[in-house]
Amino acid sequence: MSPVLDAPSYLSLDARSRQTSLDPHTAAFVQDPYRAYAFLHAHAPTFFWQEYGFWCFAGHDDVNRLLRDRRFGREKPEGAAEDGYAGPRDHLVDFDAFSSHSMLELEPPAHTRLRTLVNRAFVSRQVERLRPMIESLSHALVDSIEVDGEADLLPTFATPVPITVIAEMLGVPASMNDQLLHWSHDMVAMHMFGRTREVEVRANTAAREFADFLTGYVEERRKTPGDDLLSVLIAARDGGDRLSDAELTASAIQLLNAGHEATVHQIGNAIRAILHQGGDPRRFFAGPGAAAATVEECIRHDAPLHMFRRYTYQTVEIEPGVTVRPGEQIGLLLGAANRDPRAYSEPDRFDPGRIDQKNVSFGAGIHFCIGAPLARLEMEVALSVLFDRLPGLRLAQEPAYRATYHFHGLEKLDCRW
């Protein structure tokens, strides 16, 4: 064994084997994963993460390449453990039924067919039509808190923007927002490290209740279609093909979950990052293209999702000393890739004007996030309105991150103005 001595106290690395021990629940790592990432970039950008039991990749070029490599994918091969869990799954029947029809968990040809049908209802021109609604909503949210002079901006601003927008897009009543959030949180918890049986049971219950609600709501929409996304999904066809009821329900659940879960964290992380720069925050949104550039830097600088997993479909020597076999998983560290010093100049510096602007926060390849145009628009409009209306906004206290790796978002965002 040849341990690297300058590692953070909570991380151990054997330099020769690249075996790394790092509990992702460790408080110091939760609050600042970028210190560990910087160490790994310097000593082992490819490493075997013992707690997860698979090889992980922190380098930007490696992550970008492997996301596009069709020898790896999201669909679980026969006999492979599900996210490292190989035990009985009788208590996860409803969650697994959802996953089996979710395009996020499928590969071609099933993925291609589903994405083609869903994408027709989710193209950029459809999203751009939402700009006035997002702007009006953002103003209304600021109106509701402005006189108070202080607020936790996570529940009062960062959360209602994306959940209201995606529910509006799908035609789901705004009165369902709190219930949708509850179901979504319970289902997303399935992807957290070290989940418990209790978490799994809650996720299964949420999947069943969510599907039951949407099944009934889809029937209503079939009888009285509108111009909402759900009506478009019901009518979506590719030649003589269309979404089955199970595919339609799974697609709607996926869009509702993905349409707000990550964006809530990204808006919160962005507000924190911008306020850390000091001065008048409006400067980041002034001038042509400034808002878009600022949003892109926020997405790179402090992403809300730090790991994508992929299954291996054939024996692959990814690099010397790193061979993976069918059924094994690999971890692609998006948050680390976005801070790779080989890909960025001064990667830890917040700089919307950087000439090396790029990121892998939305993934890459065939699973590139279908909602990326919507997330970017929501952030651009909502943040512009927030800082224009409250230019004196400041942190009331340093916000803490939730211990929910691989999601990376704040517990609270207490601010004053």
Short mmCIF file of C-alpha atoms in Angstrom, two decimals:
data_model
loop_
_atom_site.label_atom_id
_atom_site.label_comp_id
_atom_site.label_asym_id
_atom_site.label_seq_id
_atom_site.Cartn_x
_atom_site.Cartn_y
_atom_site.Cartn_z
CA MET A 1 0.00 0.00 0.00
CA SER A 2 1.19 3.50 -0.86
CA PRO A 3 -1.27 6.01 0.62
CA VAL A 4 -1.20 9.59 -0.64
CA LEU A 5 -0.43 11.70 2.42
CA ASP A 6 -1.90 15.06 1.43
CA ALA A 7 -5.42 13.69 1.02
CA PRO A 8 -8.31 15.33 2.93
CA SER A 9 -8.72 13.67 6.31
CA TYR A 10 -11.94 11.93 5.26
CA LEU A 11 -10.46 10.42 2.08
CA SER A 12 -7.89 7.68 1.66
CA LEU A 13 -6.27 6.74 -1.65
CA ASP A 14 -3.84 3.95 -2.43
CA ALA A 15 -1.73 5.48 -5.20
CA ARG A 16 -0.80 2.19 -6.83
CA SER A 17 -4.22 0.51 -7.04
CA ARG A 18 -6.25 3.76 -7.07
CA GLN A 19 -8.53 2.22 -4.44
CA THR A 20 -10.27 5.14 -2.74
CA SER A 21 -12.34 5.24 0.43
CA LEU A 22 -14.68 8.20 0.80
CA ASP A 23 -18.01 8.09 2.60
CA PRO A 24 -20.24 10.46 0.60
CA HIS A 25 -22.19 11.27 3.78
CA THR A 26 -19.10 12.77 5.45
CA ALA A 27 -20.04 16.32 6.48
CA ALA A 28 -16.87 17.95 5.12
CA PHE A 29 -17.41 16.28 1.73
CA VAL A 30 -21.10 17.17 1.61
CA GLN A 31 -20.36 20.84 2.27
CA ASP A 32 -17.41 21.06 -0.15
CA PRO A 33 -17.01 18.11 -2.53
CA TYR A 34 -14.75 20.25 -4.71
CA ARG A 35 -11.80 19.95 -2.33
CA ALA A 36 -11.93 16.16 -2.72
CA TYR A 37 -12.38 16.50 -6.47
CA ALA A 38 -9.31 18.75 -6.71
CA PHE A 39 -7.28 16.15 -4.85
CA LEU A 40 -8.53 13.37 -7.13
CA HIS A 41 -7.82 15.43 -10.25
CA ALA A 42 -4.23 15.79 -9.04
CA HIS A 43 -3.66 12.18 -7.97
CA ALA A 44 -6.30 9.83 -9.43
CA PRO A 45 -8.87 11.27 -11.87
CA THR A 46 -9.84 7.63 -12.45
CA PHE A 47 -10.31 5.74 -9.17
CA PHE A 48 -12.12 2.78 -7.65
CA TRP A 49 -14.65 4.13 -5.14
CA GLN A 50 -14.80 1.42 -2.50
CA GLU A 51 -18.06 2.55 -0.90
CA TYR A 52 -19.85 2.26 -4.24
CA GLY A 53 -17.91 -0.72 -5.52
CA PHE A 54 -17.11 0.54 -9.02
CA TRP A 55 -14.66 2.63 -11.04
CA CYS A 56 -15.33 6.37 -11.20
CA PHE A 57 -14.15 9.04 -13.60
CA ALA A 58 -13.60 12.68 -12.64
CA GLY A 59 -11.90 14.07 -15.76
CA HIS A 60 -14.01 16.21 -18.08
CA ASP A 61 -12.89 14.54 -21.30
CA ASP A 62 -13.34 11.04 -19.84
CA VAL A 63 -16.82 11.82 -18.53
CA ASN A 64 -17.87 13.45 -21.81
CA ARG A 65 -16.50 10.51 -23.82
CA LEU A 66 -17.99 7.77 -21.66
CA LEU A 67 -21.42 9.42 -21.62
CA ARG A 68 -21.40 9.01 -25.41
CA ASP A 69 -19.88 5.50 -25.49
CA ARG A 70 -22.61 3.03 -26.48
CA ARG A 71 -20.78 0.18 -24.76
CA PHE A 72 -22.24 1.67 -21.59
CA GLY A 73 -25.83 2.61 -20.86
CA ARG A 74 -28.65 3.07 -18.38
CA GLU A 75 -30.61 -0.10 -19.11
CA LYS A 76 -29.82 -2.84 -16.58
CA PRO A 77 -28.46 -6.02 -18.18
CA GLU A 78 -30.06 -9.31 -17.23
CA GLY A 79 -28.74 -10.49 -13.88
CA ALA A 80 -26.97 -7.27 -12.97
CA ALA A 81 -27.52 -5.73 -9.55
CA GLU A 82 -29.84 -2.73 -9.56
CA ASP A 83 -27.78 0.25 -8.35
CA GLY A 84 -25.66 -2.17 -6.33
CA TYR A 85 -28.76 -3.79 -4.80
CA ALA A 86 -29.16 -7.48 -5.63
CA GLY A 87 -31.70 -8.51 -2.97
CA PRO A 88 -35.42 -9.35 -3.36
CA ARG A 89 -37.48 -6.55 -4.90
CA ASP A 90 -41.05 -7.57 -4.12
CA HIS A 91 -41.51 -4.31 -2.23
CA LEU A 92 -40.46 -2.32 -5.32
CA VAL A 93 -42.93 -3.69 -7.87
CA ASP A 94 -44.55 -0.33 -8.63
CA PHE A 95 -41.27 1.59 -8.74
CA ASP A 96 -39.75 -1.03 -11.05
CA ALA A 97 -42.83 -0.91 -13.30
CA PHE A 98 -42.29 2.84 -13.70
CA SER A 99 -38.56 2.40 -14.37
CA SER A 100 -39.15 -0.29 -16.99
CA HIS A 101 -41.07 2.21 -19.14
CA SER A 102 -38.94 5.29 -18.42
CA MET A 103 -36.79 6.38 -21.33
CA LEU A 104 -34.10 7.45 -18.84
CA GLU A 105 -33.62 3.78 -17.96
CA LEU A 106 -33.79 2.40 -21.52
CA GLU A 107 -31.45 2.06 -24.48
CA PRO A 108 -32.16 1.90 -28.23
CA PRO A 109 -34.36 0.93 -29.91
CA ALA A 110 -36.89 1.48 -27.09
CA HIS A 111 -35.18 4.70 -25.96
CA THR A 112 -35.06 6.11 -29.50
CA ARG A 113 -38.77 5.51 -30.04
CA LEU A 114 -39.83 7.04 -26.72
CA ARG A 115 -37.52 10.04 -26.97
CA THR A 116 -38.71 10.80 -30.51
CA LEU A 117 -42.33 10.82 -29.38
CA VAL A 118 -41.74 12.85 -26.22
CA ASN A 119 -39.30 15.30 -27.84
CA ARG A 120 -41.98 16.53 -30.22
CA ALA A 121 -43.73 18.01 -27.23
CA PHE A 122 -40.54 19.40 -25.69
CA VAL A 123 -38.65 21.25 -28.40
CA SER A 124 -37.09 24.65 -27.81
CA ARG A 125 -39.81 26.62 -29.62
CA GLN A 126 -42.45 25.10 -27.32
CA VAL A 127 -40.33 25.98 -24.30
CA GLU A 128 -39.70 29.58 -25.41
CA ARG A 129 -43.44 30.22 -25.39
CA LEU A 130 -43.26 29.87 -21.60
CA ARG A 131 -41.01 32.92 -21.14
CA PRO A 132 -43.85 35.38 -20.32
CA MET A 133 -45.41 32.92 -17.87
CA ILE A 134 -42.08 32.30 -16.09
CA GLU A 135 -41.47 36.05 -15.87
CA SER A 136 -44.96 36.71 -14.48
CA LEU A 137 -44.60 33.87 -11.98
CA SER A 138 -41.19 35.11 -10.82
CA HIS A 139 -42.56 38.61 -10.24
CA ALA A 140 -45.52 37.21 -8.31
CA LEU A 141 -43.19 35.18 -6.07
CA VAL A 142 -41.07 38.25 -5.32
CA ASP A 143 -44.26 40.25 -4.65
CA SER A 144 -45.23 37.71 -2.00
CA ILE A 145 -42.00 38.13 0.00
CA GLU A 146 -40.67 41.61 -0.84
CA VAL A 147 -42.22 43.48 2.10
CA ASP A 148 -40.88 40.93 4.60
CA GLY A 149 -37.27 41.89 3.95
CA GLU A 150 -36.13 38.30 4.47
CA ALA A 151 -37.04 34.77 3.41
CA ASP A 152 -35.77 31.27 2.82
CA LEU A 153 -35.59 31.42 -0.96
CA LEU A 154 -35.70 27.64 -1.43
CA PRO A 155 -39.41 27.15 -0.61
CA THR A 156 -40.47 30.69 -1.55
CA PHE A 157 -38.71 31.04 -4.90
CA ALA A 158 -36.42 28.24 -6.10
CA THR A 159 -39.00 25.48 -5.60
CA PRO A 160 -42.23 27.04 -6.92
CA VAL A 161 -40.70 28.26 -10.18
CA PRO A 162 -39.88 24.87 -11.75
CA ILE A 163 -42.74 22.87 -10.17
CA THR A 164 -45.34 25.43 -11.28
CA VAL A 165 -43.88 25.62 -14.78
CA ILE A 166 -43.71 21.86 -15.40
CA ALA A 167 -47.18 21.33 -13.91
CA GLU A 168 -48.51 24.11 -16.14
CA MET A 169 -46.82 22.55 -19.16
CA LEU A 170 -48.39 19.18 -18.43
CA GLY A 171 -51.77 20.68 -17.65
CA VAL A 172 -51.77 19.41 -14.06
CA PRO A 173 -53.69 21.63 -11.62
CA ALA A 174 -51.58 23.97 -9.48
CA SER A 175 -53.42 22.61 -6.45
CA MET A 176 -51.46 19.37 -6.96
CA ASN A 177 -48.04 21.05 -6.62
CA ASP A 178 -47.40 20.04 -3.00
CA GLN A 179 -48.45 16.44 -3.66
CA LEU A 180 -46.31 16.27 -6.80
CA LEU A 181 -43.32 17.48 -4.78
CA HIS A 182 -43.95 14.84 -2.12
CA TRP A 183 -44.13 12.01 -4.66
CA SER A 184 -41.09 13.29 -6.53
CA HIS A 185 -38.91 13.61 -3.41
CA ASP A 186 -39.80 10.08 -2.33
CA MET A 187 -39.00 8.61 -5.75
CA VAL A 188 -35.75 10.51 -6.24
CA ALA A 189 -34.53 9.26 -2.86
CA MET A 190 -34.08 5.85 -4.53
CA HIS A 191 -30.94 7.23 -6.18
CA MET A 192 -29.22 8.31 -2.98
CA PHE A 193 -26.23 6.47 -1.56
CA GLY A 194 -27.00 4.07 1.28
CA ARG A 195 -30.76 4.10 0.94
CA THR A 196 -32.77 2.12 3.50
CA ARG A 197 -35.69 -0.28 3.22
CA GLU A 198 -37.94 2.50 4.53
CA VAL A 199 -36.81 4.80 1.71
CA GLU A 200 -37.53 2.05 -0.82
CA VAL A 201 -41.04 1.42 0.51
CA ARG A 202 -41.83 5.15 0.38
CA ALA A 203 -40.53 5.33 -3.19
CA ASN A 204 -42.68 2.39 -4.23
CA THR A 205 -45.77 3.93 -2.62
CA ALA A 206 -45.07 7.24 -4.35
CA ALA A 207 -44.66 5.53 -7.73
CA ARG A 208 -47.97 3.71 -7.30
CA GLU A 209 -49.91 6.78 -6.16
CA PHE A 210 -48.32 8.99 -8.83
CA ALA A 211 -49.21 6.47 -11.55
CA ASP A 212 -52.77 6.09 -10.26
CA PHE A 213 -53.27 9.86 -10.29
CA LEU A 214 -51.89 10.24 -13.81
CA THR A 215 -53.88 7.29 -15.16
CA GLY A 216 -57.09 8.99 -14.12
CA TYR A 217 -55.93 12.38 -15.29
CA VAL A 218 -54.88 11.04 -18.70
CA GLU A 219 -58.40 9.68 -19.19
CA GLU A 220 -59.80 13.15 -18.48
CA ARG A 221 -57.39 14.69 -20.97
CA ARG A 222 -58.32 12.14 -23.64
CA LYS A 223 -61.93 13.30 -23.37
CA THR A 224 -61.12 17.01 -23.23
CA PRO A 225 -57.67 17.59 -24.82
CA GLY A 226 -56.01 20.99 -24.56
CA ASP A 227 -52.77 22.57 -25.74
CA ASP A 228 -50.83 21.24 -22.73
CA LEU A 229 -47.91 18.83 -22.87
CA LEU A 230 -49.94 15.89 -21.56
CA SER A 231 -52.47 16.30 -24.39
CA VAL A 232 -49.60 16.48 -26.87
CA LEU A 233 -48.10 13.29 -25.41
CA ILE A 234 -51.45 11.52 -25.69
CA ALA A 235 -51.63 12.46 -29.36
CA ALA A 236 -47.94 11.92 -30.11
CA ARG A 237 -47.33 9.47 -32.94
CA ASP A 238 -44.38 8.27 -34.95
CA GLY A 239 -45.92 6.88 -38.09
CA GLY A 240 -48.46 4.38 -36.76
CA ASP A 241 -46.75 4.21 -33.38
CA ARG A 242 -47.79 5.96 -30.20
CA LEU A 243 -47.09 5.89 -26.48
CA SER A 244 -48.73 3.04 -24.59
CA ASP A 245 -50.61 3.91 -21.40
CA ALA A 246 -47.69 2.64 -19.28
CA GLU A 247 -45.18 4.62 -21.38
CA LEU A 248 -47.34 7.75 -21.24
CA THR A 249 -47.63 7.55 -17.46
CA ALA A 250 -43.90 6.87 -17.00
CA SER A 251 -42.98 9.73 -19.35
CA ALA A 252 -45.22 12.18 -17.50
CA ILE A 253 -43.79 11.11 -14.11
CA GLN A 254 -40.24 11.42 -15.43
CA LEU A 255 -40.89 14.89 -16.86
CA LEU A 256 -42.54 16.06 -13.65
CA ASN A 257 -39.71 14.71 -11.50
CA ALA A 258 -36.82 15.79 -13.72
CA GLY A 259 -38.58 19.03 -14.64
CA HIS A 260 -38.20 20.45 -11.17
CA GLU A 261 -36.01 18.32 -8.88
CA ALA A 262 -32.62 19.27 -10.32
CA THR A 263 -33.71 22.79 -11.29
CA VAL A 264 -34.73 23.64 -7.71
CA HIS A 265 -31.21 22.79 -6.56
CA GLN A 266 -29.61 24.57 -9.50
CA ILE A 267 -31.52 27.79 -8.85
CA GLY A 268 -30.59 27.66 -5.15
CA ASN A 269 -26.94 26.88 -5.90
CA ALA A 270 -26.86 29.68 -8.47
CA ILE A 271 -28.22 32.28 -6.05
CA ARG A 272 -25.59 31.24 -3.51
CA ALA A 273 -22.78 31.42 -6.07
CA ILE A 274 -23.80 34.85 -7.36
CA LEU A 275 -24.21 36.32 -3.87
CA HIS A 276 -20.75 35.01 -2.96
CA GLN A 277 -19.31 37.33 -5.62
CA GLY A 278 -20.39 40.43 -3.70
CA GLY A 279 -21.40 43.75 -5.23
CA ASP A 280 -24.51 44.42 -7.29
CA PRO A 281 -25.80 41.06 -8.62
CA ARG A 282 -27.56 42.82 -11.50
CA ARG A 283 -24.21 43.19 -13.26
CA PHE A 284 -24.31 39.49 -14.14
CA PHE A 285 -27.53 39.97 -16.13
CA ALA A 286 -26.84 43.32 -17.82
CA GLY A 287 -26.15 43.46 -21.55
CA PRO A 288 -26.72 41.15 -24.51
CA GLY A 289 -26.07 37.53 -23.70
CA ALA A 290 -25.07 38.24 -20.09
CA ALA A 291 -27.94 36.31 -18.50
CA ALA A 292 -27.35 33.24 -20.66
CA ALA A 293 -23.60 33.30 -19.94
CA THR A 294 -24.19 33.67 -16.21
CA VAL A 295 -26.64 30.78 -16.16
CA GLU A 296 -24.19 28.58 -18.04
CA GLU A 297 -21.44 29.37 -15.54
CA CYS A 298 -23.80 28.64 -12.63
CA ILE A 299 -24.60 25.26 -14.18
CA ARG A 300 -20.88 24.49 -14.50
CA HIS A 301 -19.71 25.96 -11.22
CA ASP A 302 -22.06 24.16 -8.81
CA ALA A 303 -24.13 21.51 -10.54
CA PRO A 304 -27.14 19.90 -8.82
CA LEU A 305 -26.30 16.35 -9.92
CA HIS A 306 -22.82 14.98 -9.31
CA MET A 307 -22.93 11.39 -10.53
CA PHE A 308 -24.42 9.50 -13.46
CA ARG A 309 -24.13 5.72 -13.38
CA ARG A 310 -23.78 3.52 -16.44
CA TYR A 311 -23.94 -0.26 -16.85
CA THR A 312 -21.28 -2.00 -18.90
CA TYR A 313 -22.51 -4.06 -21.87
CA GLN A 314 -19.25 -5.74 -22.93
CA THR A 315 -15.75 -6.18 -21.59
CA VAL A 316 -14.00 -2.83 -22.00
CA GLU A 317 -10.48 -1.74 -21.13
CA ILE A 318 -11.23 1.92 -20.52
CA GLU A 319 -7.60 2.72 -19.80
CA PRO A 320 -4.55 0.71 -18.69
CA GLY A 321 -5.37 -1.03 -15.44
CA VAL A 322 -9.11 -0.32 -15.67
CA THR A 323 -11.12 -3.12 -17.26
CA VAL A 324 -14.86 -3.46 -16.68
CA ARG A 325 -17.06 -6.41 -17.57
CA PRO A 326 -20.69 -6.87 -18.59
CA GLY A 327 -23.13 -6.00 -15.81
CA GLU A 328 -20.65 -3.89 -13.85
CA GLN A 329 -21.31 -0.21 -13.30
CA ILE A 330 -19.16 2.88 -13.68
CA GLY A 331 -19.62 6.29 -12.06
CA LEU A 332 -19.29 9.49 -14.10
CA LEU A 333 -18.68 12.43 -11.77
CA LEU A 334 -20.32 15.44 -13.40
CA GLY A 335 -19.53 17.88 -10.61
CA ALA A 336 -15.88 16.88 -10.67
CA ALA A 337 -15.68 17.01 -14.48
CA ASN A 338 -16.97 20.60 -14.40
CA ARG A 339 -14.01 21.60 -12.19
CA ASP A 340 -11.27 19.73 -14.11
CA PRO A 341 -8.13 21.92 -14.27
CA ARG A 342 -7.19 20.15 -17.52
CA ALA A 343 -10.38 21.45 -19.13
CA TYR A 344 -10.75 24.89 -17.50
CA SER A 345 -8.55 27.80 -16.55
CA GLU A 346 -8.95 28.45 -12.82
CA PRO A 347 -11.85 25.97 -12.58
CA ASP A 348 -12.88 27.02 -9.06
CA ARG A 349 -13.34 30.66 -10.07
CA PHE A 350 -16.86 31.87 -10.91
CA ASP A 351 -16.47 33.57 -14.29
CA PRO A 352 -19.43 33.95 -16.68
CA GLY A 353 -17.08 35.46 -19.26
CA ARG A 354 -14.73 32.47 -19.45
CA ILE A 355 -13.75 31.46 -22.95
CA ASP A 356 -13.56 27.77 -22.01
CA GLN A 357 -17.24 27.60 -21.06
CA LYS A 358 -18.65 24.09 -21.32
CA ASN A 359 -20.15 21.60 -18.90
CA VAL A 360 -21.53 18.08 -18.60
CA SER A 361 -24.25 18.94 -16.09
CA PHE A 362 -27.00 17.84 -18.48
CA GLY A 363 -25.15 14.71 -19.54
CA ALA A 364 -24.16 13.97 -23.14
CA GLY A 365 -25.00 11.57 -25.92
CA ILE A 366 -28.41 9.98 -26.39
CA HIS A 367 -29.38 10.59 -22.75
CA PHE A 368 -28.64 14.32 -22.86
CA CYS A 369 -31.30 15.96 -20.67
CA ILE A 370 -34.43 16.53 -22.74
CA GLY A 371 -35.41 19.36 -20.39
CA ALA A 372 -32.17 21.34 -20.70
CA PRO A 373 -33.75 24.18 -22.75
CA LEU A 374 -36.48 24.57 -20.12
CA ALA A 375 -34.04 24.54 -17.19
CA ARG A 376 -31.87 27.19 -18.84
CA LEU A 377 -34.87 29.40 -19.62
CA GLU A 378 -36.27 29.09 -16.09
CA MET A 379 -32.94 30.07 -14.57
CA GLU A 380 -32.30 32.93 -16.98
CA VAL A 381 -35.73 34.51 -16.45
CA ALA A 382 -36.19 33.77 -12.73
CA LEU A 383 -32.72 34.91 -11.66
CA SER A 384 -32.94 38.06 -13.79
CA VAL A 385 -36.25 39.00 -12.15
CA LEU A 386 -35.05 38.15 -8.63
CA PHE A 387 -31.90 40.27 -8.74
CA ASP A 388 -33.56 43.11 -10.63
CA ARG A 389 -36.31 43.33 -8.04
CA LEU A 390 -34.04 42.73 -5.01
CA PRO A 391 -30.61 44.18 -5.88
CA GLY A 392 -29.72 44.38 -2.19
CA LEU A 393 -30.19 40.65 -1.72
CA ARG A 394 -27.59 39.08 0.58
CA LEU A 395 -27.11 35.86 2.50
CA ALA A 396 -28.46 36.01 6.05
CA GLN A 397 -26.16 33.11 6.93
CA GLU A 398 -23.92 30.74 5.02
CA PRO A 399 -26.25 28.05 3.65
CA ALA A 400 -25.51 24.37 4.25
CA TYR A 401 -25.86 21.61 1.67
CA ARG A 402 -28.07 18.58 2.24
CA ALA A 403 -26.36 15.22 2.81
CA THR A 404 -27.89 13.67 -0.30
CA TYR A 405 -25.01 12.75 -2.59
CA HIS A 406 -25.18 12.42 -5.57
CA PHE A 407 -27.72 15.26 -5.60
CA HIS A 408 -26.09 18.48 -4.46
CA GLY A 409 -28.43 21.14 -3.16
CA LEU A 410 -29.00 23.40 -0.20
CA GLU A 411 -30.94 22.71 3.00
CA LYS A 412 -32.03 26.35 3.30
CA LEU A 413 -31.25 29.64 1.61
CA ASP A 414 -31.97 32.34 4.19
CA CYS A 415 -31.55 35.78 2.63
CA ARG A 416 -32.22 39.43 3.52
CA TRP A 417 -32.62 42.55 1.41
#
